[in-house]
CSV table of C-alpha atoms in Angstrom, one decimal:
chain,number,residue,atom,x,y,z
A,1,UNK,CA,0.0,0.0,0.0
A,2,UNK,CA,2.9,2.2,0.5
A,3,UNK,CA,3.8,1.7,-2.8
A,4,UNK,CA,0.6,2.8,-4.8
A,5,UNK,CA,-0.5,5.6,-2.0
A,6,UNK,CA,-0.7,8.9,-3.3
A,7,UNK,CA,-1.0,10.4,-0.2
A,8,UNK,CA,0.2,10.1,3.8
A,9,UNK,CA,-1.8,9.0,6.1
A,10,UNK,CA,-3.9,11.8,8.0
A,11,UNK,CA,-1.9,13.3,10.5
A,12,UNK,CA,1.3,12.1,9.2
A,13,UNK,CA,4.3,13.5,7.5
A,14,UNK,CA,5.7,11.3,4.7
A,15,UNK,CA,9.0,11.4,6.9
A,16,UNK,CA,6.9,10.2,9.8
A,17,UNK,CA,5.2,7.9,7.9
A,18,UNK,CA,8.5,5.8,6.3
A,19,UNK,CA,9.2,5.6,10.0
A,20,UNK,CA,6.5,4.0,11.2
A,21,UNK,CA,6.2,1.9,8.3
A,22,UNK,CA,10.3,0.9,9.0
A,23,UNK,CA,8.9,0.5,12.7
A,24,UNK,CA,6.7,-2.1,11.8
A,25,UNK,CA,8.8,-4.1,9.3
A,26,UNK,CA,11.2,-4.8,12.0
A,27,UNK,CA,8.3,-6.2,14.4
A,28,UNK,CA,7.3,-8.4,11.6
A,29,UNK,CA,11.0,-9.8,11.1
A,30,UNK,CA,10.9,-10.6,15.0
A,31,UNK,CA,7.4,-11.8,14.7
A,32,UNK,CA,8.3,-14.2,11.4
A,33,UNK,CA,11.1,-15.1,13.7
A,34,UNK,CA,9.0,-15.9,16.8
A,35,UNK,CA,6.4,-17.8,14.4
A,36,UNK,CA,8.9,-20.0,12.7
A,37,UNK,CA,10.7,-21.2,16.1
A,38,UNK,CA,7.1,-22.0,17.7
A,39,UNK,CA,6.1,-23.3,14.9
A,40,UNK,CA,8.7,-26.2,14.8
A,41,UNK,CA,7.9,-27.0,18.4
A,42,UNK,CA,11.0,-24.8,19.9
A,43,UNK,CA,11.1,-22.7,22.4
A,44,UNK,CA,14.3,-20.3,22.3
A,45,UNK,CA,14.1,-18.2,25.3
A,46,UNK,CA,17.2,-16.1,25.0
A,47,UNK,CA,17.3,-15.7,21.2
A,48,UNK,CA,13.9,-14.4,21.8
A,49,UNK,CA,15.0,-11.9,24.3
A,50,UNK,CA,18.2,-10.8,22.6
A,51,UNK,CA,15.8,-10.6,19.0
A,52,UNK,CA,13.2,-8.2,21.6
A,53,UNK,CA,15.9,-6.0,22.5
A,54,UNK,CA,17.5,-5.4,19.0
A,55,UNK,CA,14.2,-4.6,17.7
A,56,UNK,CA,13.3,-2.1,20.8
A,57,UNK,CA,16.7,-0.1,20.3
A,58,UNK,CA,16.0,-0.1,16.5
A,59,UNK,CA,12.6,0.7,17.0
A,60,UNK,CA,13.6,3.2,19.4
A,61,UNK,CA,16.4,4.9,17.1
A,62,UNK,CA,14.3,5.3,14.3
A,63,UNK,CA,11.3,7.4,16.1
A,64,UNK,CA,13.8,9.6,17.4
A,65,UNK,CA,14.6,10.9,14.6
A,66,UNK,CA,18.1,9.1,13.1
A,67,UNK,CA,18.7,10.2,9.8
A,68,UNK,CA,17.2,8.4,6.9
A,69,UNK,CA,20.2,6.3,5.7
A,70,UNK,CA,21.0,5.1,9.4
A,71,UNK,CA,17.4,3.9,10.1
A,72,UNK,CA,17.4,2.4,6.8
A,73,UNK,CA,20.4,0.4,6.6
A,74,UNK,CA,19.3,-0.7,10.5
A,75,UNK,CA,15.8,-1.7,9.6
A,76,UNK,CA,17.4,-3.5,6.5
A,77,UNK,CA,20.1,-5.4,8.2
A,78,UNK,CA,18.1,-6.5,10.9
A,79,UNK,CA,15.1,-8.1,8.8
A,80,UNK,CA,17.8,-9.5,6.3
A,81,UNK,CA,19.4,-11.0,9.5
A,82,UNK,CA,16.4,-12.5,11.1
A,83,UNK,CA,14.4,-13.2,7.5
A,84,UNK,CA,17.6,-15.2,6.4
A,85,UNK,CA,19.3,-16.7,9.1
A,86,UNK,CA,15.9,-18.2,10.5
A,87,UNK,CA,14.5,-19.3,6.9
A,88,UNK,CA,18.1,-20.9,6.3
A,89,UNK,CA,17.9,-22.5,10.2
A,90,UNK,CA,14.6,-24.1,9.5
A,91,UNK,CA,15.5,-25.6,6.7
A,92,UNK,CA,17.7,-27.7,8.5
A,93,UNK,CA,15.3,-28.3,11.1
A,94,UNK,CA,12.5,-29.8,8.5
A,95,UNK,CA,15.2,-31.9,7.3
A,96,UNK,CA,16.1,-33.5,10.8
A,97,UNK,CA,12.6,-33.6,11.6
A,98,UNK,CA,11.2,-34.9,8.5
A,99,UNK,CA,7.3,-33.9,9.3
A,100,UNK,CA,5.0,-33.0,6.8
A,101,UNK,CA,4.0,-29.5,8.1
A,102,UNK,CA,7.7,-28.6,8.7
A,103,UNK,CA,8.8,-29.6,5.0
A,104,UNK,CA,5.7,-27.6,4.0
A,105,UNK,CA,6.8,-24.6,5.9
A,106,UNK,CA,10.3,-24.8,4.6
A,107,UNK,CA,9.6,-24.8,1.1
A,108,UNK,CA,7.5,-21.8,1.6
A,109,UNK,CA,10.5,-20.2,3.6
A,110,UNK,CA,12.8,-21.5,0.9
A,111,UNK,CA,10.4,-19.4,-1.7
A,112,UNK,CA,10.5,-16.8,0.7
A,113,UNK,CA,14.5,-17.0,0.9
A,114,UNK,CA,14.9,-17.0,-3.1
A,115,UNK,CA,12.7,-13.8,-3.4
A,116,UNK,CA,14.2,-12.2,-0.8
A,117,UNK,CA,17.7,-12.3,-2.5
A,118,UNK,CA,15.9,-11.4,-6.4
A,119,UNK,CA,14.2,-8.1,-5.0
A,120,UNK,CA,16.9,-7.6,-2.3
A,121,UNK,CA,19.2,-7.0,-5.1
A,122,UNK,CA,17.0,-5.5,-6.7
A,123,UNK,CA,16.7,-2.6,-3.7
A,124,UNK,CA,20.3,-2.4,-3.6
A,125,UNK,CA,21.3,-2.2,-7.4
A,126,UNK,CA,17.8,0.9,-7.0
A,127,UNK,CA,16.1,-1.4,-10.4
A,128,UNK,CA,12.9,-0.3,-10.9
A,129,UNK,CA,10.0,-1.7,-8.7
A,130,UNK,CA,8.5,-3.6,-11.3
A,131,UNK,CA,11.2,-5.9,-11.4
A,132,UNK,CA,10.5,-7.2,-7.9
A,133,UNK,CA,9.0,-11.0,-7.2
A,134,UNK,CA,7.3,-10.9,-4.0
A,135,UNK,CA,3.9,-8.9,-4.8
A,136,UNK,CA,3.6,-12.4,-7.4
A,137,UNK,CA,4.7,-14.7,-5.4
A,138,UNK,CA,2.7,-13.7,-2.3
A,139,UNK,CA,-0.8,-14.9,-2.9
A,140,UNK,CA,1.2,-18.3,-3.3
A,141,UNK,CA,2.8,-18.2,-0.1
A,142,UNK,CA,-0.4,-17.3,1.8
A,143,UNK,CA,-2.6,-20.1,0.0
A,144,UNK,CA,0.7,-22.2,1.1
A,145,UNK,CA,0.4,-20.9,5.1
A,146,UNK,CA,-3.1,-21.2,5.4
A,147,UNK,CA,-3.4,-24.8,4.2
A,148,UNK,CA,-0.9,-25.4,7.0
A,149,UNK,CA,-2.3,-23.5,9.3
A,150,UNK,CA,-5.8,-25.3,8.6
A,151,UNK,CA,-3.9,-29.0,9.0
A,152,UNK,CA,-2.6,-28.0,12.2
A,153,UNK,CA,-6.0,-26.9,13.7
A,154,UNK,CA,-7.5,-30.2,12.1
A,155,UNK,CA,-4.7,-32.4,13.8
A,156,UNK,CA,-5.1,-29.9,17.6
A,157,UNK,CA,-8.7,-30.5,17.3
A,158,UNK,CA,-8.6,-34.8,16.3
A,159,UNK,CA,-5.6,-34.8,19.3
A,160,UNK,CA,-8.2,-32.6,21.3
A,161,UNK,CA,-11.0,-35.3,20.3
A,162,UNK,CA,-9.2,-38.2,21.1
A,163,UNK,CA,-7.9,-36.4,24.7
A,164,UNK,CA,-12.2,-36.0,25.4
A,165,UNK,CA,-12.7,-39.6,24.2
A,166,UNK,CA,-9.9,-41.1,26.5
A,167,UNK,CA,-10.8,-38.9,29.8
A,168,UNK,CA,-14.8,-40.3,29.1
A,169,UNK,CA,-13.8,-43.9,29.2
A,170,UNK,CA,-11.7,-43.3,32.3
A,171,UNK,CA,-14.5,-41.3,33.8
């Protein structure tokens, strides 16, 4: 939406606005992050809270006003950090695993990972937007998360089902 708005937000200077929009790309990079480790069934208490932190200072920095190239090259080294060190990480961990939701997940991370290099390069070598992968690719990916998303839900509620049946017969 950024992209094809003509205009800020009310209220909002269009400096003000690239901040908070920088804001909230960083809290998605910790959310993806925070997602993908709960996701494979692991529970990384200190990565988390080190993550939380880098975010808050970045956060932090950009709404006080650092200048444009500093906020910028933070917010984009921090979500190329988290995007591609988890998406790479989980990989391995489908592997080792081998379940079917987790080598779902990590081909739509490995998607993920491929576009994120394309229009990455693109950003850097300043292409034209039209040339970027992920607006395309996108609808893909979400088809991709909510099928998983609905198979875990169906297997929580059968696991729930089965828990109701078992604490009846002992009942």
């Amino acid at each position: 939406s950024t992209i094809l708005a003509q205009e800020t937000w009310p209220g909002f200077t269009s400096l003000q606005f690239t901040a908070f929009s920088l804001c909230c790309l960083v809290i998605y990079a910790q959310c993806f992050v925070m997602f993908t480790f709960r996701f494979g069934g692991e529970v990384k208490p200190r990565i988390e809270q080190a993550s939380w932190c880098i975010v808050s200072v970045i956060v932090v920095v950009i709404l006080l006003g650092a200048p444009a190239n500093v906020r910028d090259y933070l917010a984009f080294i921090w979500c190329g950090i988290a995007f591609f060190s988890t998406g790479l990480y989980f990989q391995w961990r489908a592997w080792c695993t081998r379940k079917p939701q987790h080598l779902l997940l990590a081909i739509c991370w490995l998607v993920v990972l491929v576009l994120g290099v394309h229009d990455s390069a693109v950003a850097l070598n300043e292409w034209y937007n039209f040339k970027t992968l992920s607006a395309f690719f996108s609808p893909v990916i979400i088809l991709m998360l909510g099928v998983l998303l609905g198979w875990k839900v169906a297997e929580d509620m059968r696991r729930i089902d089965g828990f109701n049946l078992e604490l009846q017969q002992r009942v």
